[in-house]
Short mmCIF file of C-alpha atoms and ligand atoms in Angstrom, two decimals:
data_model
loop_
_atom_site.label_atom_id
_atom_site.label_comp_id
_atom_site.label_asym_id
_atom_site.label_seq_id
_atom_site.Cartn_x
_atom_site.Cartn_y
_atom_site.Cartn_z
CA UNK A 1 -62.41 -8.22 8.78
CA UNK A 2 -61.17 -4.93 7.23
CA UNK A 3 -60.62 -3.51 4.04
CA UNK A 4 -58.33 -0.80 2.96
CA UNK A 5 -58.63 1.05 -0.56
CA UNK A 6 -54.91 1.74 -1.62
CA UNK A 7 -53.01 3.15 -4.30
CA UNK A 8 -49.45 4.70 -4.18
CA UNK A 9 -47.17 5.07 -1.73
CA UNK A 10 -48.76 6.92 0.84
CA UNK A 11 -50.96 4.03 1.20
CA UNK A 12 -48.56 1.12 1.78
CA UNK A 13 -47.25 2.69 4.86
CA UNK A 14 -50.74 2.60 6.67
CA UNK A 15 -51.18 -0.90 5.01
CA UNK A 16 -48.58 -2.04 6.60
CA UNK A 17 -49.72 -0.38 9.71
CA UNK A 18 -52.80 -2.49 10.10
CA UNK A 19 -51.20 -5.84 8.56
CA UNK A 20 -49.16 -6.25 11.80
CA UNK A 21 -52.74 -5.89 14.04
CA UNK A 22 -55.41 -7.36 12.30
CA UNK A 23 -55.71 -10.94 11.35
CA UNK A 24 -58.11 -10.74 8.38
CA UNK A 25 -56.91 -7.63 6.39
CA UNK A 26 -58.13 -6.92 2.69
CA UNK A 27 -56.30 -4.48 0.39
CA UNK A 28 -58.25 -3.11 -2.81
CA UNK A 29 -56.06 -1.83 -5.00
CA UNK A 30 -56.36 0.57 -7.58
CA UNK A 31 -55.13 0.19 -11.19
CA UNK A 32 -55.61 3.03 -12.95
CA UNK A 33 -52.00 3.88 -12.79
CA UNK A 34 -50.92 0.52 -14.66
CA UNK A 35 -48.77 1.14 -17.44
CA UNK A 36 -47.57 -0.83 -20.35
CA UNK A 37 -44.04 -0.31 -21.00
CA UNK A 38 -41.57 -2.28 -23.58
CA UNK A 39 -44.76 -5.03 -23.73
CA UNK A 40 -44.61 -5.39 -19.95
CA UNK A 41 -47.90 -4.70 -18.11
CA UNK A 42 -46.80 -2.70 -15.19
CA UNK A 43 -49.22 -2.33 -11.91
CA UNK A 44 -47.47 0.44 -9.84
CA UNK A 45 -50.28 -0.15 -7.11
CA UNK A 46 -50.46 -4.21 -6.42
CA UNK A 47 -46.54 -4.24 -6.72
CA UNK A 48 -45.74 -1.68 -4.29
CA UNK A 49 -48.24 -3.00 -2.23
CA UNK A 50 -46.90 -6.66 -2.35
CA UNK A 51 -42.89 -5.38 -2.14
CA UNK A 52 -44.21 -3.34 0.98
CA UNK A 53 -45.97 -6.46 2.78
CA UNK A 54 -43.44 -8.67 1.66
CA UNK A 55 -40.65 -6.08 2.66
CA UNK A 56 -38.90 -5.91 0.30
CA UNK A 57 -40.03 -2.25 -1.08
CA UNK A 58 -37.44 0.55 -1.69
CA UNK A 59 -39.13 2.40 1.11
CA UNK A 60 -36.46 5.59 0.03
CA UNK A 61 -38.21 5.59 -3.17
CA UNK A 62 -41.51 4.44 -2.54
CA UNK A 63 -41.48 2.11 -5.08
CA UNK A 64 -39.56 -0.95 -6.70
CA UNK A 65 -37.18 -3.36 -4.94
CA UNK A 66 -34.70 -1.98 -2.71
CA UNK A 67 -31.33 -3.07 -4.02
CA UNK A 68 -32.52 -3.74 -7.45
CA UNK A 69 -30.16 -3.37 -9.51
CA UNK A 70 -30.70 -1.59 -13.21
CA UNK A 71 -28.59 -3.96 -16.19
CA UNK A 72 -32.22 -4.71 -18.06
CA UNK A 73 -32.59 -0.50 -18.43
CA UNK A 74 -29.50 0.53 -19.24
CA UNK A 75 -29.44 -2.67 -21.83
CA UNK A 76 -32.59 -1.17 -22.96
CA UNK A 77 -30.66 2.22 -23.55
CA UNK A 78 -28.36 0.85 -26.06
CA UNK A 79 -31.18 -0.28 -27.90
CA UNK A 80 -32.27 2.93 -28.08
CA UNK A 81 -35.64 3.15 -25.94
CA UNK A 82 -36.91 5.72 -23.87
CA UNK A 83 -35.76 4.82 -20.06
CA UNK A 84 -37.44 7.60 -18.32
CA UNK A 85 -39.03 4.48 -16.03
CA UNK A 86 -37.11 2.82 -13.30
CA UNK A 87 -37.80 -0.61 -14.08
CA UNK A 88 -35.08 -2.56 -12.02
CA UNK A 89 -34.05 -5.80 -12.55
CA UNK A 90 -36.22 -8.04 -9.93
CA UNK A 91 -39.15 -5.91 -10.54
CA UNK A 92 -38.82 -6.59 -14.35
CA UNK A 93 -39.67 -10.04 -13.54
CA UNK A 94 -42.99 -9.58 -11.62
CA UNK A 95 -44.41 -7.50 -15.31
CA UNK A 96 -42.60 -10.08 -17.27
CA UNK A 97 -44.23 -12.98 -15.58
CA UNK A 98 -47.23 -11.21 -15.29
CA UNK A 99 -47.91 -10.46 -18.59
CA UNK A 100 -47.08 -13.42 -19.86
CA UNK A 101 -49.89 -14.89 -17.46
CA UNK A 102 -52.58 -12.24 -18.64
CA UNK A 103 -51.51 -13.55 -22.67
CA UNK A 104 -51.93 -17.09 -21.20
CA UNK A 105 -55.79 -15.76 -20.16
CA UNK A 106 -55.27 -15.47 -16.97
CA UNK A 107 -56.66 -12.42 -15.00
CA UNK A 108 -55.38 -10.00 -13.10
CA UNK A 109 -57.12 -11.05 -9.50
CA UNK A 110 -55.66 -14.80 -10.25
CA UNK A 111 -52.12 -13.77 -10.83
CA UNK A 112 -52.48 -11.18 -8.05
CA UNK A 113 -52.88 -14.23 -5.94
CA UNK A 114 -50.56 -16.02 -7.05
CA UNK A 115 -48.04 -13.46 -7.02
CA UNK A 116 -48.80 -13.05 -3.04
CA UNK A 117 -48.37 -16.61 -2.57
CA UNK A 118 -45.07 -16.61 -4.00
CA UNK A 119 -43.88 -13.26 -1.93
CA UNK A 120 -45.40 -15.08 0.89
CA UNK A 121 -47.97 -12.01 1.23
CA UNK A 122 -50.56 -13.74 3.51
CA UNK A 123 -52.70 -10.55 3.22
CA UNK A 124 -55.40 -10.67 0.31
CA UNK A 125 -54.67 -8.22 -2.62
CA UNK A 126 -57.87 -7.40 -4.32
CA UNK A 127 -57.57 -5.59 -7.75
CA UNK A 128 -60.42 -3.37 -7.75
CA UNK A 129 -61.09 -4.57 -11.28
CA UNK A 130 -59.98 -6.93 -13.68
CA UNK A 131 -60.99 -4.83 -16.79
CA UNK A 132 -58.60 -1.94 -17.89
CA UNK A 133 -59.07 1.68 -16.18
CA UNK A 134 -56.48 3.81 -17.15
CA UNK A 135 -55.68 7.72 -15.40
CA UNK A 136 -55.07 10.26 -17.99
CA UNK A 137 -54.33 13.83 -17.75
CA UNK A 138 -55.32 16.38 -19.67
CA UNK A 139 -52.59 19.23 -20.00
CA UNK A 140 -51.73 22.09 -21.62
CA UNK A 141 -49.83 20.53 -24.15
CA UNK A 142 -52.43 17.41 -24.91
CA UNK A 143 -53.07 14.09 -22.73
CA UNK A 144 -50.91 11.87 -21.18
CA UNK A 145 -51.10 8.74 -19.51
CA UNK A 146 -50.58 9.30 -15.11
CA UNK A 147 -47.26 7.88 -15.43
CA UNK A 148 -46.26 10.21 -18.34
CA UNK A 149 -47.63 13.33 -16.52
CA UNK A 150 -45.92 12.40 -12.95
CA UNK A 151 -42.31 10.64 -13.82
CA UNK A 152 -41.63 11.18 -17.55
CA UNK A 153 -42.54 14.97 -17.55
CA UNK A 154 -42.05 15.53 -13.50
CA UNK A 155 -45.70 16.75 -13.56
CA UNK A 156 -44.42 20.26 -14.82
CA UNK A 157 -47.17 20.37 -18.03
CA UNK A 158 -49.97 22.35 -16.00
CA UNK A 159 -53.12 20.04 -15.38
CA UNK A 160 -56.71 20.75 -16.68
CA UNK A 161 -58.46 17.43 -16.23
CA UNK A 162 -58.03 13.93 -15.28
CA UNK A 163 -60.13 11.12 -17.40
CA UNK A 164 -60.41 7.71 -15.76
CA UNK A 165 -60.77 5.74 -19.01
CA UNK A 166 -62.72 2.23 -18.60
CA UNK A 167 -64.11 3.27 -15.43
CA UNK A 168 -67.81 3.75 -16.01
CA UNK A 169 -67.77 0.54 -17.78
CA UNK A 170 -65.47 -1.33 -15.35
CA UNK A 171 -66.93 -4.83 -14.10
CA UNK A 172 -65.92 -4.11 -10.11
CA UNK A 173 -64.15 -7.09 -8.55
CA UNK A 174 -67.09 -9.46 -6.89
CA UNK A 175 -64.26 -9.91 -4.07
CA UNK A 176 -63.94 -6.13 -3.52
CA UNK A 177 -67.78 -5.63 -3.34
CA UNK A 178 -68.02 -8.86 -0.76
CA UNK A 179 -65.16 -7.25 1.08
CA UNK A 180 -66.50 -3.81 2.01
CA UNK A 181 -70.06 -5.15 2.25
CA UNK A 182 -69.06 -7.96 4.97
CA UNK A 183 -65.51 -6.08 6.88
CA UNK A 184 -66.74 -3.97 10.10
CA UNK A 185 -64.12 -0.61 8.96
CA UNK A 186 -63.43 0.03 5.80
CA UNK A 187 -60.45 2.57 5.25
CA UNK A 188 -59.65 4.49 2.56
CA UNK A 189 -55.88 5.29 2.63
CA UNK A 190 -54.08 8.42 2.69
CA UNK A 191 -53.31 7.73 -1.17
CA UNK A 192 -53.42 10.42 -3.87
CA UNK A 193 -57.74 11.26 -3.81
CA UNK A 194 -57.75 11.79 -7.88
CA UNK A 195 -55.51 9.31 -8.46
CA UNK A 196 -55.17 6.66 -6.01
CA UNK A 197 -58.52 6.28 -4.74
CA UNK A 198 -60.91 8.39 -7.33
CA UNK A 199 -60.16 5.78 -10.02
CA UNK A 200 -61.66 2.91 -7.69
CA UNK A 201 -64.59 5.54 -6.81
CA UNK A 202 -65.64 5.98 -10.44
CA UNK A 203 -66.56 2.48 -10.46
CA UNK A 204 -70.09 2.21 -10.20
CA UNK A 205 -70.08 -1.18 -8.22
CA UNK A 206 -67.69 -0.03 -5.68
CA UNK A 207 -69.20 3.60 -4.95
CA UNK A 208 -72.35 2.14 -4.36
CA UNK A 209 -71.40 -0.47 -2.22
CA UNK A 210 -69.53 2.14 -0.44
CA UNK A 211 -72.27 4.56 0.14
CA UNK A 212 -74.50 1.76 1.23
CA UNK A 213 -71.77 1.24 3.57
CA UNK A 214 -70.90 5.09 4.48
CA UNK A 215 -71.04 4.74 8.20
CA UNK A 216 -68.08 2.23 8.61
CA UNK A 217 -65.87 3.79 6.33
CA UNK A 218 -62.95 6.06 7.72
CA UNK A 219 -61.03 7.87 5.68
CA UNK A 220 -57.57 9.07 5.91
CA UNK A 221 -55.93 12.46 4.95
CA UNK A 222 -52.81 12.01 2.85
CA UNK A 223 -52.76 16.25 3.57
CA UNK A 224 -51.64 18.63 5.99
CA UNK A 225 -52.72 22.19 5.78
CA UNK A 226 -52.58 22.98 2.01
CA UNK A 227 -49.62 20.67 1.07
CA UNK A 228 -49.67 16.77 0.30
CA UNK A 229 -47.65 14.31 2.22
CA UNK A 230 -45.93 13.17 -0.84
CA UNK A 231 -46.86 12.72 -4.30
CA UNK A 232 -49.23 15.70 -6.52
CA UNK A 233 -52.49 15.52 -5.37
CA UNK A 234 -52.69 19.50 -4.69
CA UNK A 235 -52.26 19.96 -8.51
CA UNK A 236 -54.29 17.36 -9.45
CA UNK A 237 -56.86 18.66 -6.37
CA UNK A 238 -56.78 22.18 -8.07
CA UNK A 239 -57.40 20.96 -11.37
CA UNK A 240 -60.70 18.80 -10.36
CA UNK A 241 -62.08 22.29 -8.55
CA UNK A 242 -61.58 20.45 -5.01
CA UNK A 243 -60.74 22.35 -2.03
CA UNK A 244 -57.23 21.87 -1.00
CA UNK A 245 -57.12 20.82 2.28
CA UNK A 246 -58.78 18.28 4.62
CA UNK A 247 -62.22 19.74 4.59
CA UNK A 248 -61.85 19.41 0.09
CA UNK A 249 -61.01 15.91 0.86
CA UNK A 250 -63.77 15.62 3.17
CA UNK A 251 -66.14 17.23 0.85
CA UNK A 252 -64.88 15.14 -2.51
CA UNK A 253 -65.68 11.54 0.06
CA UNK A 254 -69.01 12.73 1.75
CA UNK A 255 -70.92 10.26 -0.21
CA UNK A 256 -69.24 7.67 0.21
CA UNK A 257 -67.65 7.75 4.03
CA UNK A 258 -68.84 9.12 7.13
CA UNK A 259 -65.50 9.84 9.60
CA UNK A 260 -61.59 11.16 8.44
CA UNK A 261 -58.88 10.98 10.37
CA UNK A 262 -56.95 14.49 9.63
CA UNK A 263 -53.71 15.74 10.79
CA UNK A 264 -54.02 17.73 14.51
CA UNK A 265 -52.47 20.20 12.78
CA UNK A 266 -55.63 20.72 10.59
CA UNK A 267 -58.00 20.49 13.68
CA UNK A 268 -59.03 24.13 13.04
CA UNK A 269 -60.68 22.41 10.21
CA UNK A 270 -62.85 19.90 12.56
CA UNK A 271 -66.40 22.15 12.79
CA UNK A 272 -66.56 22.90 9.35
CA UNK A 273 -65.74 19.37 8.21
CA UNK A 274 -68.08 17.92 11.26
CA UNK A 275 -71.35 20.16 9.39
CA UNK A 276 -70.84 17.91 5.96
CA UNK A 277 -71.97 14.86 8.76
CA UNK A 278 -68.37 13.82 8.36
CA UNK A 279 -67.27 12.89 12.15
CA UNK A 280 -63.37 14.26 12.52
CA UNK A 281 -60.42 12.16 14.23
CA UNK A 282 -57.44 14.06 14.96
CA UNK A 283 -54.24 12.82 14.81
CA UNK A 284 -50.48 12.80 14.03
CA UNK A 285 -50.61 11.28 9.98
CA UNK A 286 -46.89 11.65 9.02
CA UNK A 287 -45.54 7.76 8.76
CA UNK A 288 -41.98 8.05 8.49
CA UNK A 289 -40.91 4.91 10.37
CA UNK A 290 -42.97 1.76 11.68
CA UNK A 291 -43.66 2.92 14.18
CA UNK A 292 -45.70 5.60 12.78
CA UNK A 293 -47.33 2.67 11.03
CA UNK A 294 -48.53 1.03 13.39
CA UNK A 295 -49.69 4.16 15.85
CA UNK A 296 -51.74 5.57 12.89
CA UNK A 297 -53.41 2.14 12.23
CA UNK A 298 -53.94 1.23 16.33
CA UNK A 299 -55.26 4.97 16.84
CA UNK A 300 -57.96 3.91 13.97
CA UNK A 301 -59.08 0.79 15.41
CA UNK A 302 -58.87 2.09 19.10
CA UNK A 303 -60.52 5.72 18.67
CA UNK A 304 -62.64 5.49 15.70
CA UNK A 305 -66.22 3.84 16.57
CA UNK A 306 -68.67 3.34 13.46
N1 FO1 B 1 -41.95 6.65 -9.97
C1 FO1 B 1 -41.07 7.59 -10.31
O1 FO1 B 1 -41.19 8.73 -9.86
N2 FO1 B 1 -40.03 7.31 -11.18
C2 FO1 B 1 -39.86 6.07 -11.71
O2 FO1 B 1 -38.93 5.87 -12.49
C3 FO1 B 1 -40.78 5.04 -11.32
C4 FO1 B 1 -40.65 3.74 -11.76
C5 FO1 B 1 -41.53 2.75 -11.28
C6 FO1 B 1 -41.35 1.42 -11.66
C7 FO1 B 1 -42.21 0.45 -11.19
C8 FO1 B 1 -43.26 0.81 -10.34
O3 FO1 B 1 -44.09 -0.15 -9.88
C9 FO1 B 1 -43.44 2.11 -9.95
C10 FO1 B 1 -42.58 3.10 -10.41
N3 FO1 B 1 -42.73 4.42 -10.02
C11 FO1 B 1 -41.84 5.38 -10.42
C12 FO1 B 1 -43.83 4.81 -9.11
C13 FO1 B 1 -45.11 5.17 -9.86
O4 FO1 B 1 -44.91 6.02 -10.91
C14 FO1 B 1 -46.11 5.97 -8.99
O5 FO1 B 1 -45.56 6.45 -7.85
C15 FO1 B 1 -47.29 5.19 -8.68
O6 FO1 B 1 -47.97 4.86 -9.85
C16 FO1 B 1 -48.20 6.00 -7.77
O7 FO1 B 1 -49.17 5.23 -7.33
#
């Protein structure tokens, strides 16, 4: 068994990776992104994760269903609402259907699972959480919810903090706990650190469990040199006082993980990284096809021994 910590769309791609090798594959995903918008409850993470597996993601994007189509928004325009979120047509249905399940008291792990059975997603989907943790980010001009930051205001407010509200409370997901404590690797993927995986860290549950299980856990630079793949995470980096670069990364996961696969571009970074008792694995990270998937996820479980 293994178990992958994702968020965003840097993660899918190394998700995706591994689905197609390994026959008992667990994805934790974060939800600190999850938005409501127009009543809908919207969970960036699971979805893109579920769209990818099932493909049926907008891979251009990185998000929503490719070849949605966008009558629902521009309706919503006439009415006069804010439509600075892509919410396409198909993907509409997955928040519709899953709010009306939470109303009906169902929670979010349940319908997570039964949303994968009806994409015919094999692959278990483990919210990290079924309570609410929410990412907000403190700017110069006041707070903002992740998804207000990033898309409505193109992340141009400058950032001085990021809150994970609900977090130190948060009940972790018995499932997600079971899943690190019994898989043999445990991956967490080149996702945004503050805001893909550091949500799921704050959780007391799941960074002890992790710790406990530092040795087989690998994780995965979503950087090269001083720049991010995709996404903001340098800001964001900056902001939390992290080192930008593989060796911050490395620093901000020492207690919880023990190897990190970096880019060989970064291997200048290996000695320095190597004397946190971090063991380095070096090699190409850019996923651009699926190919790239799939030789990023085989180099893991061929090269990496924990
Ligand atoms: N990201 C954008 O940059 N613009 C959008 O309009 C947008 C809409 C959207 C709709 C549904 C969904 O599940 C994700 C969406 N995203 C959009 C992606 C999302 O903001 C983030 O990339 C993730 O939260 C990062 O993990």
């Amino acid at each position: 068994m293994i178990t992958i910590l994702a968020g965003g769309t840097g993660s899918v791609k190394l998700v995706r990776g591994f689905a197609s090798q390994v026959n008992d594959l667990r994805v934790i995903s974060n939800v600190g992104d999850n938005y409501w918008l127009y009543g809908m409850y919207v969970c960036p993470d699971i979805d893109t994760i579920i769209y990818g597996l099932a493909d049926i993601l907008d891979y251009e994007r990185g998000w929503g269903i490719k070849n949605d189509t966008f009558n629902f928004l521009r309706q919503m325009e006439v009415f006069g609402e804010e439509t600075w979120f892509r919410i396409g047509d198909r993907d509409a249905a997955t928040h519709l259907i899953r709010t009306n399940m939470l109303k009906n008291g169902m929670n979010l792990s349940d319908i997570t699972k039964w949303m994968c059975e009806k994409f015919a997603v094999a692959i278990k989907i483990i919210p990290v959480t079924d309570n609410s943790v929410e990412t907000r980010i403190t700017t110069n001009k006041g707070e903002l919810h992740l998804q207000e930051h990033w898309v409505k205001y193109r992340g141009k407010d400058k950032v001085e903090g990021i809150q994970y509200i609900g977090a130190e409370k948060a009940r972790p997901n018995p499932e997600a706990v079971n899943s690190i404590h019994d898989s043999k690797l445990v991956i967490l993927a080149p996702g945004n650190p503050l805001t893909s995986i550091g949500p799921m860290l704050r959780i007391k549950g799941i960074r002890k469990e992790l710790s406990k299980s530092k040795k087989k856990v690998v994780a995965v630079s979503p950087l090269i040199g001083d720049k991010a793949i995709s996404g903001p995470a340098t800001q964001y980096m900056e902001a939390a006082g992290i080192d930008v670069s593989a060796y911050g990364l490395a620093q901000m996961y020492s207690d919880v993980c023990s190897n990190i696969v970096i880019d060989t571009k970064d291997k200048a970074l290996a000695k320095k990284i190597q004397n946190l008792d971090v063991t380095v694995y070096e090699t190409k990270i850019i996923m651009k096809n699926k190919q790239d998937e799939d030789a990023l996820a085989s180099f893991i479980l061929k090269q990496v021994h924990v």
